[in-house]
Amino acid sequence: MTDLLTSALNPRSVAIIGASDNIHKIGGRPIYYMQQHGFQGKVYPINPTRTEIQGHRAYGTLGDLPEVPDLALIVVGGDKTVSAVEECAARGVKSAVIIASGFGETGPEGKELEQHMLDKARAAGMRLYGPNTQGLANFGTGAIAGFSTMFIEVPPMDGPIGIVSQSGGMSAMTYGLLRGRGLGVRHVHATGNEADVSVGEMALAVAHDPDVKLLLLYLETITKPDVLAQAAAFARERDLPIVAVKAGRTAGGQRAASSHTGSLANEDRTVNAFFEHHGIWRVRDPHEQARAAQAYLKGWRPQGKRLVVISNSGASCVMGADAADDEQLPLAELSPATQTAVADKLPGFATTQNPIDITAALLSNSGLFGEVLPAVAKDPAADLFFIHIPVAGAGYDVERFARDAAAFEAATGKPVAVAAWQDSVAQAFRAHGIATFPNEGDAIAVLAQLANHTALMRKRAGHPKPVPPQALPLSSPMSARSGGFLNEAQSLQLLGEHGVPVVPMALCQSADEARAAFEHISAAGSRVVVKACSSDIPHKSEHGLVALNVVSARQAGELFEQFWQKMEDMQAAREGVIVAAMCKGRHEFMVGARVDPVFGPVVVVGDGGKYTEALNDCVVLLPPFSAQDVQTALQRLHMAPLLGGLRGEPPLDVAALAQLTVAVSEFAMRARDQVASLDLNPVLVGSAGEGAMVVDALIEVAAAR
């Protein structure tokens, strides 16, 4: 954690420019909060019209202070904000929080003012937080440079959770939801427009707090992915889960994000790939963040995803099984020994297979939970436990149920979630620290999130290293057509030179060359295809410039003449005619890559052919990744059931497709400064063992910088 971030999170002194004696004004709240929550540093109110504010001596200007403060909170607006930033920079302040809005989020003029403040700050080595922020709050030290009303509505309690958010409103909402569940929160920081300090930098700083056990993020854009990646890597090293909300999932949300923080939203599937690549779990909203928080804080790290469902209702068992299937959690197959042990505890009419229905016998024997849980826990197939109590009350010893569940959880360390919609029942379990939810859907969703996130964090260890960019020995047509496309022959040749399996082909400049190429390719036993080659015509089949199943050298020569003339008629560049082998394959896939302006190389793989855009069945990965990562991702495709073979068909060569995708990703990383995008479609994949081959390729050259 840098000294500059330390000056914001743990300052020795704080100046409030625009301080107020009224605790309900923005300039008064921070002073009140710091007094209430034990800030031990110096507080310097600055207001030229007052000599004392909330018991502190007030000063007319920053220059009147007896020392240079670590942190300045700027609560004045308009031009005074800019002047205050300039004054802070000149005085040597290390960090400044800018509350005022009306800057980058409003348009070009506001952005220009924002940039002016940033330039002044950078020249002086000062960091800016905001503008347009609700401020920073560290309840571990009482350093609260913010004004959120939520800290009055829901009294703070220090705890092991950190919140970092672009939005002040969402930081307060998340804080309120967590406190409503009785959970303590240490850090609540809002970065606003992020003229300088980003969510990633704040996350990295908060991750260095050893008492933080869960880090929650809210983002509307990701401006510094390398810093956020660094924060995620450090968090994984210390087993700190990061759960993020990334708003702007839809076109409407992206427009709203732009007006809210002046940010440009990132393409959503790429954001998903980024989070997965770095072990960050994404949820839809702060409610989902708060819902799972208690489970994370217990430190559970399940070894697998196999679920045991236990209830005193057969219907609840069925609904629990349905919810498990919705979350793709397999029900644990209990061993015969476990079932025998369970049967010894239950009446003969109870169900001993998973789900376990202990029936209404619970009414007469309140110890059934305490007897059944330990018996099942010994089974190595049991990773997660879900207990559903749909009805309890008079005659039921609910306190004992909760006590037995808590004792089981403490003894085994295995995750336990309870569903109980009756407040009296839920309160008993919550009083014993059991993660309790109003329904089976929420409870099982949290168990699934915990298991999946744990697996994701483990998977990141030992991942492939990035391939550094390098100058490729590109052909002169490529460099000459900066910002345009290579033709198909150039694209295939370049990919083949970098380890991507491509179709055997020849680029012909005459009918004689086309006939000779036919003879050579057909001699190897391959059928032949003839295609026009022009970087001006990326989709040749739409113009009748592709001929399949060419049967003779004579036909190849005739097709050359025909295509050559048609390209001239279309006033397209005549770069040749391709004579290529017609590769065999059982299914057409597509593999693509582009260099994202924020995230760098991004790779996509999925169902190919002419309906690629219409079906949109693909997955996105961020390199570097392994072939196993590709195979795992392919299972998320809608057409995934076809991969393993259906109705007597052999499985497809998914391993070859995965290796090809890795080769494409490595090429994209090497060529990131020279290549803007790749479009490989179709990629023909045969049965297992038959390989995968790029049949058509289009490379877009990066525009000159």
XYZ file of C-alpha atoms in Angstrom:
705
model
C 0.000 0.000 0.000
C 1.461 3.322 -1.050
C 2.132 6.169 1.369
C -0.292 8.334 -0.593
C -3.141 5.897 -0.065
C -2.104 5.559 3.569
C -2.540 9.309 3.952
C -6.176 8.932 2.906
C -7.075 5.789 4.877
C -5.000 6.437 8.001
C -4.217 10.174 8.042
C -2.537 11.837 10.998
C -4.372 15.076 10.262
C -7.430 16.137 8.249
C -8.362 19.600 6.994
C -11.990 20.309 6.062
C -12.141 23.146 3.535
C -15.631 24.610 3.824
C -16.213 23.337 7.370
C -19.549 23.940 9.083
C -20.811 23.977 12.666
C -24.040 22.344 11.477
C -23.640 18.565 11.626
C -26.381 18.135 9.023
C -24.421 20.016 6.374
C -21.786 18.411 4.199
C -19.068 20.532 5.800
C -20.192 19.602 9.304
C -20.773 15.875 9.043
C -17.130 14.734 8.734
C -16.058 16.654 11.855
C -18.988 15.228 13.807
C -18.273 11.691 12.589
C -14.593 11.851 13.474
C -15.447 13.068 16.981
C -18.043 10.338 17.415
C -15.836 7.500 16.183
C -12.586 8.179 17.944
C -10.307 9.758 15.370
C -7.017 10.374 17.190
C -5.429 12.707 14.644
C -5.671 16.460 14.222
C -8.858 17.987 12.788
C -8.497 21.390 11.109
C -11.763 23.115 10.113
C -11.199 25.825 7.483
C -13.795 28.566 7.245
C -12.840 32.265 7.013
C -16.046 33.349 8.789
C -15.619 31.290 11.954
C -13.040 31.041 14.762
C -14.328 27.780 16.199
C -16.290 24.892 14.691
C -17.667 21.987 16.735
C -15.137 22.628 19.489
C -12.147 22.842 17.134
C -10.235 26.003 16.347
C -11.151 27.140 12.838
C -8.698 28.626 10.339
C -9.220 31.101 7.528
C -7.123 29.356 4.893
C -5.061 26.244 4.393
C -1.956 28.390 4.687
C -2.909 29.356 8.260
C -2.604 25.776 9.552
C 0.286 24.959 11.899
C 1.215 21.950 9.731
C 0.546 20.487 6.320
C -2.362 18.039 6.725
C -2.105 14.531 5.293
C -5.650 14.725 3.953
C -7.831 17.613 2.829
C -11.580 17.249 2.413
C -12.862 19.842 -0.056
C -16.562 20.576 0.445
C -16.816 23.913 -1.358
C -18.337 24.000 -4.831
C -17.866 25.582 -8.243
C -14.690 27.527 -8.979
C -13.778 27.388 -5.295
C -13.194 23.644 -5.692
C -10.567 24.214 -8.366
C -8.886 26.927 -6.309
C -8.883 24.666 -3.255
C -7.202 21.858 -5.191
C -4.573 24.283 -6.439
C -3.976 25.539 -2.893
C -3.666 21.979 -1.531
C -1.170 21.063 -4.217
C 0.895 24.172 -3.577
C 0.928 23.527 0.180
C 2.085 19.888 -0.175
C -1.063 18.071 0.932
C -0.723 14.359 0.145
C -4.378 13.494 -0.551
C -7.491 15.522 -1.342
C -11.105 14.340 -1.405
C -13.338 16.403 -3.712
C -17.015 16.199 -2.776
C -18.400 18.609 -5.393
C -20.088 17.390 -8.568
C -20.340 19.223 -11.892
C -17.135 17.951 -13.462
C -16.405 15.009 -15.751
C -19.914 13.579 -15.428
C -21.439 16.717 -17.030
C -19.613 16.743 -20.358
C -16.499 18.111 -22.093
C -16.244 21.382 -20.147
C -16.508 19.603 -16.821
C -14.000 17.038 -17.991
C -11.575 19.813 -18.881
C -11.848 21.285 -15.367
C -11.371 17.831 -13.905
C -8.223 17.340 -15.978
C -6.894 20.740 -14.872
C -7.229 19.721 -11.207
C -5.576 16.395 -11.916
C -2.653 18.061 -13.679
C -2.085 20.350 -10.700
C -2.278 17.434 -8.279
C 0.102 15.228 -10.245
C 2.648 17.988 -10.592
C 2.727 18.222 -6.779
C 2.593 14.475 -6.086
C -0.891 14.753 -4.576
C -3.627 12.143 -5.061
C -7.247 13.090 -5.778
C -10.340 11.167 -4.677
C -13.404 12.096 -6.719
C -14.718 14.571 -7.679
C -18.405 13.797 -7.275
C -17.807 11.486 -4.316
C -19.451 10.884 -0.954
C -16.001 10.509 0.551
C -13.921 8.018 2.526
C -14.547 6.353 5.885
C -12.302 4.089 7.975
C -14.139 3.061 11.142
C -11.045 1.249 12.361
C -9.302 4.571 12.958
C -12.247 6.979 12.928
C -10.831 8.779 9.879
C -14.080 9.758 8.145
C -13.728 12.197 5.284
C -17.294 11.775 4.108
C -20.849 12.917 4.766
C -23.148 9.923 4.236
C -26.455 10.178 6.097
C -26.438 6.398 6.404
C -23.848 6.636 9.182
C -26.501 8.393 11.278
C -29.409 6.217 10.207
C -27.505 2.977 10.888
C -24.818 3.448 13.554
C -21.389 2.175 12.500
C -19.647 -0.806 14.034
C -16.081 -1.706 13.137
C -15.804 -5.094 11.497
C -14.010 -7.250 8.919
C -15.671 -5.946 5.725
C -14.365 -3.369 3.281
C -16.539 -1.556 0.730
C -15.046 0.307 -2.232
C -17.481 1.868 -4.678
C -17.559 4.347 -7.519
C -20.994 5.400 -6.326
C -21.453 7.033 -2.959
C -25.082 5.960 -2.880
C -24.212 2.319 -3.471
C -21.450 2.386 -0.864
C -23.982 3.659 1.678
C -26.611 1.153 0.594
C -24.228 -1.775 0.868
C -23.087 -0.526 4.273
C -26.711 -0.239 5.434
C -27.613 -3.736 4.223
C -24.633 -5.253 6.006
C -25.270 -3.379 9.234
C -28.914 -4.442 9.015
C -27.660 -8.016 9.205
C -25.618 -7.190 12.281
C -22.282 -7.236 10.456
C -19.505 -4.781 11.198
C -17.907 -2.724 8.435
C -14.520 -1.049 8.617
C -13.987 0.644 5.240
C -16.596 2.544 3.210
C -14.888 4.425 0.360
C -16.419 6.075 -2.712
C -14.205 7.060 -5.667
C -16.778 9.055 -7.674
C -15.585 10.189 -11.088
C -12.152 8.630 -10.541
C -10.230 11.514 -12.035
C -7.240 9.965 -10.296
C -7.646 7.200 -7.701
C -9.703 4.256 -8.959
C -11.661 1.484 -7.267
C -8.755 -0.840 -8.062
C -6.234 1.302 -6.172
C -8.530 1.675 -3.187
C -9.222 -2.067 -3.242
C -5.493 -2.776 -3.183
C -5.076 -0.458 -0.196
C -8.004 -1.987 1.717
C -6.743 -5.495 0.926
C -3.594 -4.653 2.886
C -5.662 -4.207 6.056
C -5.069 -7.574 7.780
C -8.379 -7.369 9.648
C -10.453 -7.224 6.455
C -11.905 -10.662 5.611
C -14.286 -9.697 2.782
C -13.942 -6.999 0.127
C -17.029 -5.724 -1.716
C -16.779 -3.574 -4.844
C -19.248 -1.527 -6.864
C -18.092 -0.397 -10.312
C -19.643 1.332 -13.278
C -16.494 1.123 -15.357
C -13.052 -0.407 -15.012
C -10.532 2.267 -15.890
C -7.350 0.657 -14.583
C -7.736 -3.110 -15.006
C -4.057 -3.761 -14.321
C -4.371 -2.209 -10.848
C -7.589 -4.090 -10.109
C -5.859 -7.276 -11.262
C -3.003 -6.504 -8.879
C -5.491 -6.044 -6.042
C -7.164 -9.355 -6.906
C -3.823 -11.176 -6.998
C -2.837 -9.802 -3.595
C -6.265 -10.687 -2.190
C -5.904 -14.290 -3.399
C -2.497 -14.540 -1.756
C -4.079 -13.780 1.608
C -7.299 -15.715 0.863
C -9.427 -12.563 0.809
C -12.600 -12.998 -1.299
C -13.638 -10.110 -3.552
C -17.301 -9.867 -4.553
C -18.158 -7.216 -7.137
C -21.205 -5.525 -8.597
C -20.498 -4.210 -12.088
C -23.395 -2.018 -13.175
C -24.065 -1.110 -16.781
C -24.844 -4.676 -17.866
C -27.372 -3.416 -20.429
C -27.380 -0.651 -23.013
C -29.676 1.413 -20.793
C -27.435 0.819 -17.795
C -24.384 1.848 -19.798
C -26.028 5.137 -20.801
C -26.955 5.802 -17.176
C -23.413 5.036 -16.017
C -22.055 7.568 -18.474
C -24.263 10.324 -17.090
C -23.633 9.234 -13.505
C -19.847 9.159 -13.298
C -18.710 10.356 -16.701
C -17.493 6.821 -17.419
C -17.701 4.667 -20.491
C -19.048 1.224 -19.628
C -17.048 -1.858 -20.569
C -18.486 -4.600 -22.794
C -20.238 -6.877 -20.334
C -19.018 -10.297 -21.434
C -15.463 -9.014 -21.371
C -16.037 -7.770 -17.821
C -17.277 -11.243 -16.860
C -14.158 -12.786 -18.368
C -11.937 -10.305 -16.519
C -13.538 -11.080 -13.165
C -13.360 -14.827 -13.724
C -9.735 -14.565 -14.849
C -8.802 -12.805 -11.614
C -10.898 -14.797 -9.158
C -13.433 -12.020 -8.486
C -17.036 -13.159 -7.987
C -19.659 -11.054 -9.732
C -23.185 -10.557 -8.373
C -26.086 -8.491 -9.654
C -26.575 -5.978 -6.839
C -25.645 -4.989 -3.264
C -28.448 -7.181 -1.910
C -26.620 -10.244 -3.206
C -23.365 -8.957 -1.744
C -24.948 -8.579 1.685
C -26.833 -11.871 1.425
C -23.623 -13.915 1.178
C -21.429 -11.827 3.485
C -21.916 -13.856 6.662
C -21.040 -17.097 4.880
C -17.779 -15.593 3.609
C -16.864 -14.243 7.040
C -17.089 -17.722 8.534
C -13.987 -18.580 6.530
C -15.596 -21.581 4.865
C -13.649 -22.941 1.912
C -15.574 -26.067 0.807
C -13.664 -28.804 -0.995
C -16.524 -29.531 -3.376
C -20.093 -28.697 -4.335
C -22.045 -31.756 -3.161
C -25.070 -30.737 -1.123
C -26.978 -32.507 1.649
C -30.600 -31.414 2.136
C -32.306 -32.072 5.473
C -35.841 -31.068 6.456
C -38.825 -32.072 8.553
C -40.992 -31.741 5.430
C -41.018 -33.975 2.377
C -42.145 -31.063 0.208
C -39.236 -28.944 1.465
C -36.881 -31.766 0.530
C -38.257 -31.720 -3.010
C -37.994 -27.939 -3.260
C -34.463 -28.054 -1.876
C -33.491 -30.564 -4.551
C -35.019 -28.309 -7.215
C -33.121 -25.274 -5.895
C -29.892 -27.302 -5.853
C -30.441 -28.229 -9.488
C -31.091 -24.575 -10.351
C -27.698 -23.689 -8.857
C -26.005 -26.746 -10.430
C -25.141 -28.204 -7.042
C -25.207 -32.016 -7.165
C -26.914 -33.802 -4.311
C -24.352 -35.855 -2.386
C -24.727 -39.615 -2.868
C -24.531 -40.905 0.682
C -22.755 -44.182 1.268
C -24.674 -47.259 2.522
C -22.857 -46.888 5.847
C -24.079 -43.314 6.195
C -27.631 -44.268 5.321
C -27.517 -47.046 7.915
C -26.223 -44.611 10.534
C -29.006 -42.159 9.684
C -31.622 -44.906 9.747
C -30.560 -45.805 13.283
C -31.495 -42.266 14.366
C -34.806 -41.876 12.517
C -38.167 -43.624 12.641
C -38.679 -46.369 10.084
C -40.918 -44.248 7.838
C -38.310 -41.478 7.443
C -36.165 -41.032 4.323
C -32.468 -41.799 4.777
C -31.331 -41.020 1.251
C -30.403 -37.464 0.287
C -32.586 -35.347 0.624
C -33.170 -36.582 4.186
C -36.742 -36.181 5.412
C -36.719 -36.543 9.200
C -40.513 -36.054 9.149
C -42.780 -34.704 11.855
C -40.935 -36.962 14.299
C -38.954 -33.794 15.029
C -41.921 -32.640 17.114
C -41.544 -35.530 19.554
C -37.738 -35.818 19.411
C -36.043 -32.419 19.335
C -32.622 -34.042 19.207
C -32.986 -35.450 15.693
C -31.001 -32.660 14.018
C -28.204 -33.097 16.532
C -28.137 -36.843 15.883
C -28.482 -36.851 12.086
C -26.027 -34.080 11.211
C -22.909 -35.718 12.728
C -23.816 -39.040 11.115
C -23.938 -37.446 7.670
C -20.859 -35.268 8.247
C -18.620 -38.338 8.322
C -19.513 -39.113 4.707
C -16.731 -37.786 2.417
C -19.352 -36.984 -0.241
C -20.945 -34.281 1.950
C -19.521 -30.796 1.255
C -22.439 -28.441 1.979
C -25.452 -28.680 4.293
C -28.874 -27.105 3.835
C -31.504 -27.338 6.588
C -35.063 -26.282 5.826
C -37.616 -25.768 8.607
C -40.883 -24.706 6.936
C -42.970 -24.910 10.119
C -42.094 -24.868 13.822
C -43.468 -23.296 16.961
C -45.404 -24.592 19.942
C -44.077 -27.996 20.923
C -40.851 -27.658 18.947
C -37.599 -27.015 20.784
C -36.309 -24.518 18.198
C -33.584 -23.334 20.539
C -32.179 -26.870 20.628
C -32.352 -27.157 16.829
C -30.272 -24.000 16.518
C -27.843 -25.017 19.266
C -27.253 -28.434 17.663
C -26.732 -26.866 14.224
C -24.213 -24.401 15.650
C -22.344 -27.175 17.472
C -22.208 -29.222 14.275
C -20.901 -26.262 12.281
C -18.217 -25.514 14.882
C -17.112 -29.141 15.105
C -16.884 -29.845 11.369
C -16.131 -26.470 9.769
C -18.531 -27.409 6.974
C -20.898 -24.793 5.523
C -24.438 -24.852 6.914
C -27.309 -22.702 5.653
C -30.814 -22.686 7.122
C -34.093 -21.637 5.517
C -36.791 -20.517 7.960
C -39.452 -17.989 7.001
C -40.944 -17.690 10.518
C -39.227 -14.842 12.351
C -39.233 -16.676 15.669
C -37.460 -19.671 14.128
C -35.031 -17.596 12.093
C -34.118 -15.464 15.122
C -33.156 -18.544 17.117
C -30.737 -19.712 14.447
C -29.318 -16.228 13.859
C -28.709 -15.841 17.580
C -26.362 -18.824 17.327
C -24.541 -17.337 14.336
C -26.073 -19.666 11.739
C -26.440 -18.269 8.204
C -30.234 -18.099 7.967
C -32.440 -17.144 5.032
C -36.186 -16.764 4.405
C -36.321 -19.417 1.659
C -34.430 -22.323 0.131
C -33.539 -20.368 -3.014
C -31.491 -17.753 -1.147
C -29.850 -20.279 1.168
C -28.758 -22.645 -1.573
C -27.705 -19.784 -3.870
C -25.302 -18.591 -1.150
C -23.882 -22.089 -0.669
C -23.407 -22.373 -4.442
C -21.710 -18.970 -4.604
C -19.360 -19.901 -1.780
C -18.422 -23.232 -3.365
C -17.988 -21.821 -6.861
C -16.029 -18.773 -5.708
C -13.723 -20.964 -3.628
C -13.057 -23.159 -6.668
C -12.423 -20.070 -8.799
C -9.916 -18.618 -6.340
C -8.071 -21.937 -6.147
C -7.962 -22.283 -9.925
C -6.037 -19.052 -10.370
C -2.926 -20.490 -8.694
C -0.265 -21.618 -11.177
C -1.943 -19.979 -14.163
C 0.017 -19.498 -17.426
C 2.237 -16.438 -17.658
C 1.350 -13.658 -20.123
C 3.134 -13.658 -23.462
C 4.858 -10.270 -23.910
C 4.215 -8.194 -27.062
C 6.862 -8.499 -29.734
C 7.496 -7.082 -33.164
C 6.308 -9.647 -35.688
C 7.982 -10.054 -39.084
C 4.873 -8.946 -40.917
C 4.608 -8.747 -44.670
C 4.742 -5.370 -46.386
C 1.055 -5.437 -47.410
C 0.173 -5.586 -43.741
C 2.150 -2.551 -42.746
C 0.971 -0.725 -45.844
C -2.679 -1.229 -44.995
C -2.626 0.237 -41.483
C -6.082 0.072 -40.001
C -7.406 -2.196 -42.765
C -7.595 -5.963 -43.257
C -5.144 -8.520 -44.482
C -6.497 -10.723 -47.185
C -7.374 -14.314 -46.400
C -4.109 -15.784 -47.695
C -1.993 -13.352 -45.670
C -4.120 -13.995 -42.583
C -3.826 -17.777 -42.866
C -0.097 -17.612 -43.546
C 0.556 -15.360 -40.558
C -1.452 -17.574 -38.222
C 0.229 -20.713 -39.524
C 3.651 -19.203 -38.863
C 2.640 -18.773 -35.214
C 1.450 -22.266 -34.430
C -2.216 -22.061 -35.400
C -3.276 -25.055 -37.549
C -4.544 -23.688 -40.864
C -5.815 -25.275 -44.062
C -3.224 -26.173 -46.753
C -3.596 -23.592 -49.510
C -1.840 -21.679 -52.271
C -2.367 -18.081 -53.425
C -2.401 -18.073 -57.223
C -1.800 -15.169 -59.603
C -2.689 -16.982 -62.836
C -4.837 -19.785 -64.189
C -1.708 -21.914 -64.677
C -0.812 -21.501 -60.999
C -4.377 -22.442 -60.035
C -4.197 -25.633 -62.106
C -0.825 -26.549 -60.600
C -2.096 -25.898 -57.083
C -5.075 -28.148 -57.739
C -2.824 -30.983 -58.843
C -0.613 -30.623 -55.774
C -3.447 -30.457 -53.230
C -5.598 -33.161 -54.816
C -2.598 -35.487 -54.965
C -2.636 -35.558 -51.173
C -6.146 -36.983 -51.289
C -7.970 -33.781 -50.434
C -10.981 -32.310 -52.127
C -10.390 -28.771 -53.382
C -12.025 -25.373 -52.904
C -11.302 -22.226 -54.981
C -11.886 -18.743 -53.540
C -11.228 -15.193 -54.599
C -8.717 -13.332 -52.458
C -9.208 -9.617 -51.843
C -8.901 -7.632 -48.643
C -11.764 -5.495 -50.025
C -14.135 -8.507 -49.932
C -14.025 -10.087 -46.471
C -17.193 -12.170 -47.033
C -16.640 -13.792 -50.425
C -19.439 -16.354 -50.386
C -22.025 -13.549 -50.381
C -20.694 -12.481 -53.797
C -20.454 -15.948 -55.351
C -16.654 -15.980 -55.082
C -16.319 -19.410 -53.444
C -16.510 -22.745 -55.275
C -16.562 -26.055 -53.367
C -15.787 -29.579 -54.576
C -13.681 -28.513 -57.545
C -13.081 -31.740 -59.494
C -10.349 -30.957 -62.005
C -7.371 -28.754 -62.756
C -9.240 -27.436 -65.766
C -12.142 -26.307 -63.571
C -9.685 -24.656 -61.173
C -8.217 -22.641 -64.062
C -11.641 -21.624 -65.282
C -12.682 -20.513 -61.813
C -9.526 -18.424 -61.564
C -10.462 -16.534 -64.726
C -14.055 -16.128 -63.571
C -13.167 -14.824 -60.113
C -10.407 -12.595 -61.440
C -12.865 -10.876 -63.766
C -15.558 -10.542 -61.113
C -13.142 -8.840 -58.683
C -12.290 -6.355 -61.445
C -16.000 -5.743 -62.080
C -16.457 -5.069 -58.371
C -13.464 -2.673 -58.431
C -11.917 -4.719 -55.625
C -8.214 -5.258 -55.121
C -7.226 -8.403 -57.082
C -4.723 -10.018 -54.740
C -5.060 -13.505 -56.127
C -7.192 -16.614 -56.058
C -6.846 -19.213 -53.304
C -6.786 -22.901 -54.092
C -7.119 -24.835 -50.843
C -7.890 -28.233 -49.429
C -11.471 -28.874 -48.329
C -10.933 -30.008 -44.768
C -13.141 -32.565 -43.118
C -14.903 -31.727 -39.915
C -18.009 -32.604 -37.969
C -18.833 -29.162 -36.641
C -18.034 -25.551 -37.462
C -16.730 -23.346 -34.664
C -15.462 -19.795 -34.584
C -12.463 -18.385 -32.742
C -11.901 -14.664 -32.578
C -9.761 -12.140 -30.793
C -9.614 -8.410 -30.438
C -7.474 -5.941 -28.569
C -9.802 -4.172 -26.144
C -8.743 -0.592 -25.366
C -9.160 -1.285 -21.628
C -8.468 -4.987 -21.107
C -6.045 -5.729 -23.932
C -6.321 -9.024 -25.862
C -9.696 -10.742 -25.517
C -10.491 -14.135 -27.077
C -13.893 -15.528 -28.008
C -14.729 -19.110 -29.010
C -18.060 -20.692 -29.823
C -20.488 -22.072 -32.360
C -19.441 -21.073 -35.875
C -20.678 -21.001 -39.441
C -22.932 -18.518 -41.167
C -25.314 -18.213 -38.222
C -22.621 -17.143 -35.744
C -23.989 -13.630 -35.233
C -27.611 -14.772 -35.046
C -27.062 -17.547 -32.495
C -24.406 -15.677 -30.485
C -23.391 -18.880 -28.705
C -19.878 -18.125 -27.511
C -17.701 -17.645 -24.445
C -15.112 -14.952 -23.766
C -11.707 -15.521 -22.149
C -8.870 -13.208 -21.197
C -5.383 -14.519 -21.900
C -3.280 -16.069 -20.653
C -5.321 -19.229 -20.175
C -4.773 -22.956 -20.464
C -6.354 -25.527 -22.753
C -8.219 -26.847 -19.727
C -9.659 -23.369 -19.150
C -10.985 -23.413 -22.713
C -12.540 -26.848 -22.306
C -14.224 -25.762 -19.080
C -15.542 -22.592 -20.721
C -16.912 -24.528 -23.714
C -19.212 -26.412 -21.360
C -21.125 -23.147 -20.866
C -22.176 -23.030 -24.535
C -25.797 -23.790 -25.404
C -24.505 -26.366 -27.874
C -22.259 -27.971 -25.214
C -24.287 -31.238 -25.205
C -23.044 -31.831 -28.768
C -19.401 -31.770 -27.680
C -19.516 -35.173 -26.035
C -21.414 -36.844 -28.864
C -25.128 -37.636 -29.073
C -27.236 -40.506 -30.434
C -24.268 -42.741 -31.107
C -22.019 -40.004 -32.516
C -18.431 -39.897 -31.258
C -17.341 -36.887 -29.201
C -15.827 -33.879 -30.950
C -12.104 -33.153 -30.663
C -12.564 -30.522 -27.979
C -8.938 -30.905 -26.891
C -7.719 -29.883 -30.357
C -10.094 -26.901 -30.427
C -8.814 -25.858 -27.000
C -5.168 -26.054 -28.101
C -5.982 -24.053 -31.229
C -7.689 -21.387 -29.088
C -4.634 -21.176 -26.818
C -2.411 -20.733 -29.895
C -4.677 -17.906 -31.091
C -4.502 -16.247 -27.660
C -0.703 -16.403 -27.655
C -0.606 -14.860 -31.125
C -2.996 -12.107 -29.977
C -0.753 -11.327 -26.996
C 2.367 -11.165 -29.189
C 0.694 -9.066 -31.865
C -1.364 -6.792 -29.619
C 0.450 -3.673 -30.870
C 0.035 -4.606 -34.546
C -3.234 -6.516 -34.830
C -6.641 -5.083 -33.885
C -8.764 -8.217 -34.322
C -8.897 -11.764 -35.655
C -11.913 -13.571 -37.097
C -11.445 -17.297 -37.671
C -14.660 -18.799 -39.059
C -15.164 -21.567 -39.725
C -12.797 -23.590 -37.609
C -13.573 -27.197 -38.513
C -13.425 -29.688 -35.657
C -13.501 -33.419 -36.263
C -14.211 -36.347 -34.008
C -11.921 -36.938 -31.051
C -8.388 -37.449 -32.344
C -9.076 -35.908 -35.783
C -7.963 -32.389 -34.878
C -9.145 -28.864 -35.603
C -8.288 -26.613 -38.551
C -8.812 -22.952 -39.448
C -10.466 -22.808 -42.857
C -11.018 -19.074 -43.223
C -9.380 -16.176 -41.398
C -9.508 -12.413 -41.406
C -6.978 -10.239 -39.573
C -7.590 -6.560 -38.953
C -4.429 -4.477 -38.748
C -4.138 -2.001 -35.901
C -4.362 1.615 -36.957
C -1.114 3.555 -36.900
C -0.583 5.437 -33.642
